[in-house]
Amino acid sequence: MLLPRTISIHRRSIVLTWLFSYLAVLLLPVMISVIVYRESSTTLEGEIHQANLSLLKQVREVMDNYFLSMERLNFEMTWNLQMQELLNSNKYASSPNEYIYDRYKLTQDFNLYQSAYPTVDLFYTYLGGDNTVVLPGTVRSGPFAYQTLHADPSFPYGEWSSLVDRKDFRGFVPMVRIDENLKIRKTVAYVSPYNTDKDGTLATNVVMIDQARILGAIQNVELFNKGHVLILNRNNETLVSNANETIPSDFPFDQLGDESKFFYYKKDGEKYEIHSIRSERVGLTYISMIPSSLYWEKAQHVRNLTYVSVLISLSGGSLLTYVFLRRNYNPVRRLVQTFSGKSNVSYGKEHNEFQFLEQAIGSTLSEMDKIMDRMKSQQHILRSNFIARLLKGRIDSQIPVDESLITFNMKPISSDFAVIMLYVEASAPFHERLDGMETGDKQKLLQFIVSNVVEELAGRRHRGYTAEVDHTLACLINVSEQDEGSRMDDLMQIAKEAQAFLNTHYHLHLTLSISSIHSGIDNIAKAYLEALDAMEYKLVMGSNEILSYEQIYKTGADDSEPAAYYYPLQVEQQLINYVKIGDFERSKETLSGIIERNLNRPVVSIAIARCLMLDLVSTMMKTVSEIGDGQEHFLLQNTKRIERLSTCETLQDMQMQMTGLLQKVCDYTSAKRQQNIQQSRQHALSELAERITAFIHEHYRDPNLNITMIGHHFEMKPTYMSRLFKDHTGEGLLDFINKVRIEKAKQLIADSKKNITDASSLAGFNDVNAFIRTFKKYEGITPGKYKELLEE
């Protein structure tokens, strides 16, 4: 008996063991059995129908998830608080500028939805009141949005406009869209108008998923790839199809029921097995059209298998031994080849294949253990990042906080939290003791030591979790439930022991700040801000101190104590950001908070109050300078406003003057933003006009050159593009084309001595009479007269 060439054997190979075992127990099994072909075909057909229905149900479950995600996104868009205020608020009659700003804020909410729904390819809200479309991050006019999102001959603008203006329709419809590569894609759109008693549609949500994404669920199903799979809406319109052909007009829609149905259908002489099933969740109908010939191919395969089984039973034990030996050894051979190239163990003749695989798997498991150790080190980094987000109040809404705490082994012992900030004042003595180590490794070791010391001290009665936040260590303390008076003493004791231990053993000098104790995870960010505020007070108290927020700020509230000056950098930056976008209300709110924090006290120093006001004016001047054209602003041209601030005699007068100045600055920044937007639009129109002019000069000889051809080239609606060109240049696009052709014809007549017919053809005119009429219209004389004048 010959062994396959692919099997390499030696004295200890498992192949020889298997071969001798097969020969020893060789039996000629009796494989001949009578299988009734008709019964097997019937059974097979029933199994295939059941399998096909099961596959269709699986496809329904998968695709229903896509469509349900569209409905969920529509629900969130509909009940978005910003959207409800935009559609139902009456404040815009008196404050129209707030409508533009609220609409801008809605685009920012849509950016969040875009990240939360990665399966949705495109969504927007059409506002019928001002014929605009709100997209993630931007707002476009209705016609421009149609040109950039849907422009296609199969889906004209009128059809799109009527669809988004309908009040009595809500559901899935087929649609097309333009993707980022400017390609037309078939898509399924969920259209949902807002309920309103007003005439016309107030607003309509449109959520789209590309057909290609949905068809990915069936691309690996053999039967579905050979047949047709369709998804119909309630109006029996085809939403998704894996074939280019549309559903025939004579298709028996009346046989599609609310439950799963099976029937036969003939088309072009081909018989199809039709399975239909309806989705109760989204109200869509799923249909599979499989050619009946596929089923008979399976039945033919069963009949051929019967003949083969007879031949196998007669072939003898030698053939069985060869087939089974090769079939059983090939997986082992592939495993040996795989491990021999990737494992540290080499394959030799001193052991068989199983012994080699045992050693190779053991070596691989050892490598996996090393990888797991490295993953544990990465777990520390992830936990540090999670703690930093907790401290800053940036909790991921997609993942419950409880699950994250369990993942990072941070089981809370109570609902109360505090924060201890640790600032290393001098680490040079510590670094000098670590000769030969990189600076980055020294810093990591320093953070590791400080974190372990603080967490161990906190772990005696509480729980401590340390993370690096903005180049400073912060320890989140989960305070245990005990006497409230002693908990702050515990935190102070932890800070003192950590400071003393690190100074004694590692020569590290630390300044620590302690926040108040707050209840609830949502208030962790507040505790972190309190610790930051207390740490800033080290500029007054000096370094190497333990600064308690309660002792600094609450004790400072006593009438006998001087009031602290409050205007941190983060609050100033927040005020700058609000002023930059021209948000007067939020700027005023922030300004009022700063003034109340500093001045709303029984006893206030006028000098401190004026210093605060000058700081605020300085902030506004910096804001105007950052925006641009700051030298031309009234803050520098009219200094009397600043002088009036310095001469105010009451705090109320100061605040009133400051609020008026803030209003002027916000008005200026808002106008500046609008000017920048207008300049950007004019630049885009100028660039488009230059491209159109260059295209006309390049293709003027083409007789088919017209507004439609240019519109198709630039993928814009011809009439809209022509209007943009005329608005920018003051000249109609058709007039410009004719003028270019007439100038080229004049050059041909003058330079080349061409006759009128040749010059007309070379200038892009199909008809010489049309050329003569056009020439006379723009030049006042006929081309023949013009040629005679040149010859004279």
Coordinates of C-alpha atoms in Angstrom, one line a residue, residues 227-482:
G227 CA -31.5 33.5 -5.1
H228 CA -33.1 36.8 -4.2
V229 CA -33.7 38.3 -0.8
L230 CA -36.0 41.4 -0.6
I231 CA -37.3 43.6 2.2
L232 CA -40.6 45.3 1.6
N233 CA -42.3 48.1 3.5
R234 CA -46.0 48.4 4.3
N235 CA -46.6 49.7 0.8
N236 CA -44.8 46.7 -0.8
E237 CA -42.0 49.0 -1.9
T238 CA -38.6 47.3 -2.2
L239 CA -36.3 48.7 0.5
V240 CA -33.4 46.2 0.2
S241 CA -32.6 43.7 -2.6
N242 CA -29.5 41.6 -3.2
A243 CA -30.2 41.6 -6.9
N244 CA -30.2 44.5 -9.4
E245 CA -33.6 43.5 -10.9
T246 CA -36.7 45.1 -9.3
I247 CA -39.6 42.9 -8.1
P248 CA -41.9 42.0 -11.0
S249 CA -45.1 43.8 -11.3
D250 CA -47.1 40.6 -11.4
F251 CA -45.7 39.3 -8.1
P252 CA -48.6 37.9 -6.0
F253 CA -48.4 40.4 -3.1
D254 CA -51.8 39.2 -1.9
Q255 CA -50.3 35.9 -0.9
L256 CA -48.0 37.6 1.6
G257 CA -49.7 37.4 5.0
D258 CA -48.9 38.5 8.5
E259 CA -47.4 35.1 9.3
S260 CA -44.7 33.2 7.5
K261 CA -45.8 32.0 4.1
F262 CA -44.5 29.6 1.5
F263 CA -45.7 29.3 -2.1
Y264 CA -44.4 28.9 -5.7
Y265 CA -43.9 31.6 -8.3
K266 CA -43.0 31.4 -12.0
K267 CA -41.0 34.1 -13.8
D268 CA -39.5 33.8 -17.3
G269 CA -40.0 30.1 -17.3
E270 CA -38.1 29.7 -13.9
K271 CA -39.9 28.3 -10.9
Y272 CA -39.1 29.9 -7.5
E273 CA -39.6 28.8 -4.0
I274 CA -41.0 31.9 -2.1
H275 CA -40.7 32.2 1.6
S276 CA -42.0 35.3 3.3
I277 CA -42.0 36.3 6.9
R278 CA -43.2 39.5 8.5
S279 CA -41.5 41.5 11.3
E280 CA -43.8 42.6 14.0
R281 CA -41.2 44.9 15.5
V282 CA -40.6 47.1 12.5
G283 CA -43.6 46.2 10.3
L284 CA -41.5 45.0 7.3
T285 CA -41.8 41.9 5.2
Y286 CA -38.8 39.7 4.4
I287 CA -38.9 37.6 1.2
S288 CA -36.5 35.0 -0.2
M289 CA -36.9 33.8 -3.8
I290 CA -34.8 30.6 -4.4
P291 CA -34.8 28.8 -7.7
S292 CA -36.4 25.4 -7.4
S293 CA -33.5 23.9 -9.4
L294 CA -31.2 24.5 -6.3
Y295 CA -33.3 22.1 -4.3
W296 CA -33.2 19.4 -7.0
E297 CA -29.4 19.8 -7.2
K298 CA -29.4 18.7 -3.5
A299 CA -31.6 15.8 -4.3
Q300 CA -29.3 14.8 -7.2
H301 CA -26.4 15.0 -4.8
V302 CA -28.1 12.6 -2.4
R303 CA -28.7 10.1 -5.3
N304 CA -25.1 10.4 -6.4
L305 CA -24.0 9.9 -2.8
T306 CA -26.0 6.6 -2.8
Y307 CA -24.0 5.3 -5.8
V308 CA -20.7 6.5 -4.2
S309 CA -21.6 4.7 -1.0
V310 CA -22.0 1.4 -2.9
L311 CA -18.7 1.9 -4.6
I312 CA -17.0 2.7 -1.3
S313 CA -18.4 -0.5 0.3
L314 CA -16.9 -2.5 -2.6
S315 CA -13.5 -0.8 -2.8
G316 CA -12.1 -2.9 0.0
G317 CA -10.3 -2.3 3.2
S318 CA -7.1 -1.1 1.5
L319 CA -8.8 2.0 0.1
L320 CA -10.5 2.7 3.4
T321 CA -7.2 2.5 5.2
Y322 CA -5.6 4.9 2.7
V323 CA -8.4 7.5 2.9
F324 CA -8.8 7.4 6.6
L325 CA -5.1 7.5 7.2
R326 CA -4.6 10.6 5.0
R327 CA -7.7 12.3 6.3
N328 CA -6.7 11.8 10.0
Y329 CA -3.1 12.6 9.5
N330 CA -3.5 15.9 7.6
P331 CA -4.8 17.9 10.6
V332 CA -1.9 16.6 12.7
R333 CA 0.5 17.4 9.9
R334 CA -0.9 21.0 9.6
L335 CA -0.6 21.4 13.4
V336 CA 3.0 20.2 13.3
Q337 CA 3.9 22.6 10.4
T338 CA 2.2 25.5 12.2
F339 CA 3.9 24.9 15.5
S340 CA 7.3 24.0 14.0
G341 CA 7.5 27.5 12.4
K342 CA 6.2 29.5 15.4
S343 CA 7.2 27.5 18.5
N344 CA 10.6 27.5 20.3
V345 CA 10.5 23.7 20.1
S346 CA 12.0 22.1 17.0
Y347 CA 10.5 19.0 15.4
G348 CA 12.8 16.1 15.0
K349 CA 12.8 12.3 14.6
E350 CA 13.5 11.7 18.3
H351 CA 9.8 12.0 19.1
N352 CA 6.5 11.5 17.3
E353 CA 4.0 14.2 16.3
F354 CA 1.9 14.1 19.5
Q355 CA 4.9 14.4 21.7
F356 CA 6.1 17.4 19.7
L357 CA 2.6 19.0 19.9
E358 CA 2.6 18.5 23.6
Q359 CA 5.9 20.4 24.0
A360 CA 4.9 23.1 21.6
I361 CA 1.6 23.7 23.3
G362 CA 3.3 23.9 26.6
S363 CA 5.7 26.5 25.2
T364 CA 2.8 28.5 23.7
L365 CA 0.9 28.5 27.0
S366 CA 4.1 29.8 28.7
E367 CA 4.2 32.7 26.2
M368 CA 0.5 33.4 26.8
D369 CA 1.2 33.7 30.5
K370 CA 3.8 36.4 29.7
I371 CA 1.3 38.2 27.5
M372 CA -1.2 38.1 30.4
D373 CA 1.3 39.7 32.7
R374 CA 1.8 42.5 30.2
M375 CA -2.0 43.0 30.0
K376 CA -2.2 43.3 33.7
S377 CA 0.3 46.2 33.5
Q378 CA -1.9 47.8 30.9
Q379 CA -4.9 47.4 33.3
H380 CA -3.2 49.8 35.7
I381 CA -3.1 52.5 33.0
L382 CA -6.7 51.9 32.1
R383 CA -7.7 52.2 35.7
S384 CA -5.7 55.4 36.1
N385 CA -7.5 56.9 33.1
F386 CA -10.9 55.9 34.5
I387 CA -10.2 57.5 37.8
A388 CA -9.0 60.7 36.0
R389 CA -12.3 60.8 34.1
L390 CA -14.3 60.3 37.4
L391 CA -12.4 63.2 39.0
K392 CA -13.1 65.5 36.0
G393 CA -16.8 64.4 35.8
R394 CA -16.4 62.9 32.3
I395 CA -18.2 59.7 33.0
D396 CA -18.9 57.5 29.9
S397 CA -22.7 57.4 29.6
Q398 CA -22.5 54.3 27.4
I399 CA -21.0 52.1 30.1
P400 CA -22.6 52.0 33.6
V401 CA -20.2 53.3 36.3
D402 CA -21.0 50.2 38.5
E403 CA -19.7 47.9 35.8
S404 CA -16.5 50.0 35.4
L405 CA -15.9 50.0 39.1
I406 CA -16.2 46.2 39.2
T407 CA -13.9 45.9 36.1
F408 CA -11.1 47.8 37.9
N409 CA -11.7 46.2 41.2
M410 CA -12.9 49.3 42.9
K411 CA -15.8 48.1 45.0
P412 CA -17.3 51.1 46.9
I413 CA -17.7 50.7 50.7
S414 CA -20.0 53.8 50.9
S415 CA -21.4 56.5 48.8
D416 CA -19.1 59.3 50.3
F417 CA -16.0 60.4 48.5
A418 CA -13.2 62.9 49.0
V419 CA -10.1 63.9 47.0
I420 CA -6.5 64.4 48.2
M421 CA -4.2 66.2 45.7
L422 CA -0.4 65.5 46.0
Y423 CA 2.1 68.0 44.5
V424 CA 5.8 66.9 44.6
E425 CA 7.7 70.1 45.4
A426 CA 11.3 68.8 45.1
S427 CA 12.3 65.4 43.7
A428 CA 15.9 66.0 42.9
P429 CA 17.3 64.1 46.0
F430 CA 15.2 61.1 45.0
H431 CA 16.4 61.2 41.4
E432 CA 20.0 61.5 42.4
R433 CA 19.8 58.2 44.3
L434 CA 18.7 56.3 41.1
D435 CA 21.9 56.5 39.0
G436 CA 21.7 54.7 35.7
M437 CA 18.0 54.9 35.3
E438 CA 16.2 56.8 32.6
T439 CA 14.4 60.0 33.6
G440 CA 11.0 58.7 32.5
D441 CA 11.5 55.5 34.5
K442 CA 12.5 57.6 37.5
Q443 CA 9.3 59.5 37.3
K444 CA 7.2 56.4 37.0
L445 CA 8.9 54.9 40.0
L446 CA 8.3 58.1 42.0
Q447 CA 4.6 58.0 41.1
F448 CA 4.4 54.3 42.0
I449 CA 5.9 54.9 45.4
V450 CA 3.7 57.9 46.3
S451 CA 0.6 56.1 45.0
N452 CA 1.3 52.9 47.0
V453 CA 2.0 54.8 50.2
V454 CA -1.1 56.9 50.0
E455 CA -3.4 54.0 49.0
E456 CA -2.0 51.8 51.8
L457 CA -2.5 54.5 54.4
A458 CA -6.0 55.2 53.2
G459 CA -6.8 51.5 53.1
R460 CA -6.7 51.1 56.9
R461 CA -10.2 52.5 57.3
H462 CA -11.2 53.7 53.8
R463 CA -10.4 52.9 50.2
G464 CA -7.9 55.0 48.1
Y465 CA -7.4 55.0 44.4
T466 CA -4.5 57.2 42.9
A467 CA -4.2 58.5 39.3
E468 CA -2.1 61.1 37.5
V469 CA -4.3 64.0 36.4
D470 CA -2.7 66.9 34.5
H471 CA 0.8 66.1 35.8
T472 CA -0.4 66.0 39.4
L473 CA -1.3 63.0 41.5
A474 CA -4.8 62.8 42.9
C475 CA -6.1 60.2 45.3
L476 CA -9.8 59.4 45.2
I477 CA -10.8 58.4 48.8
N478 CA -14.0 56.3 49.2
V479 CA -14.7 57.3 52.8
S480 CA -16.2 54.6 55.1
E481 CA -19.4 55.2 57.0
Q482 CA -18.4 56.3 60.5

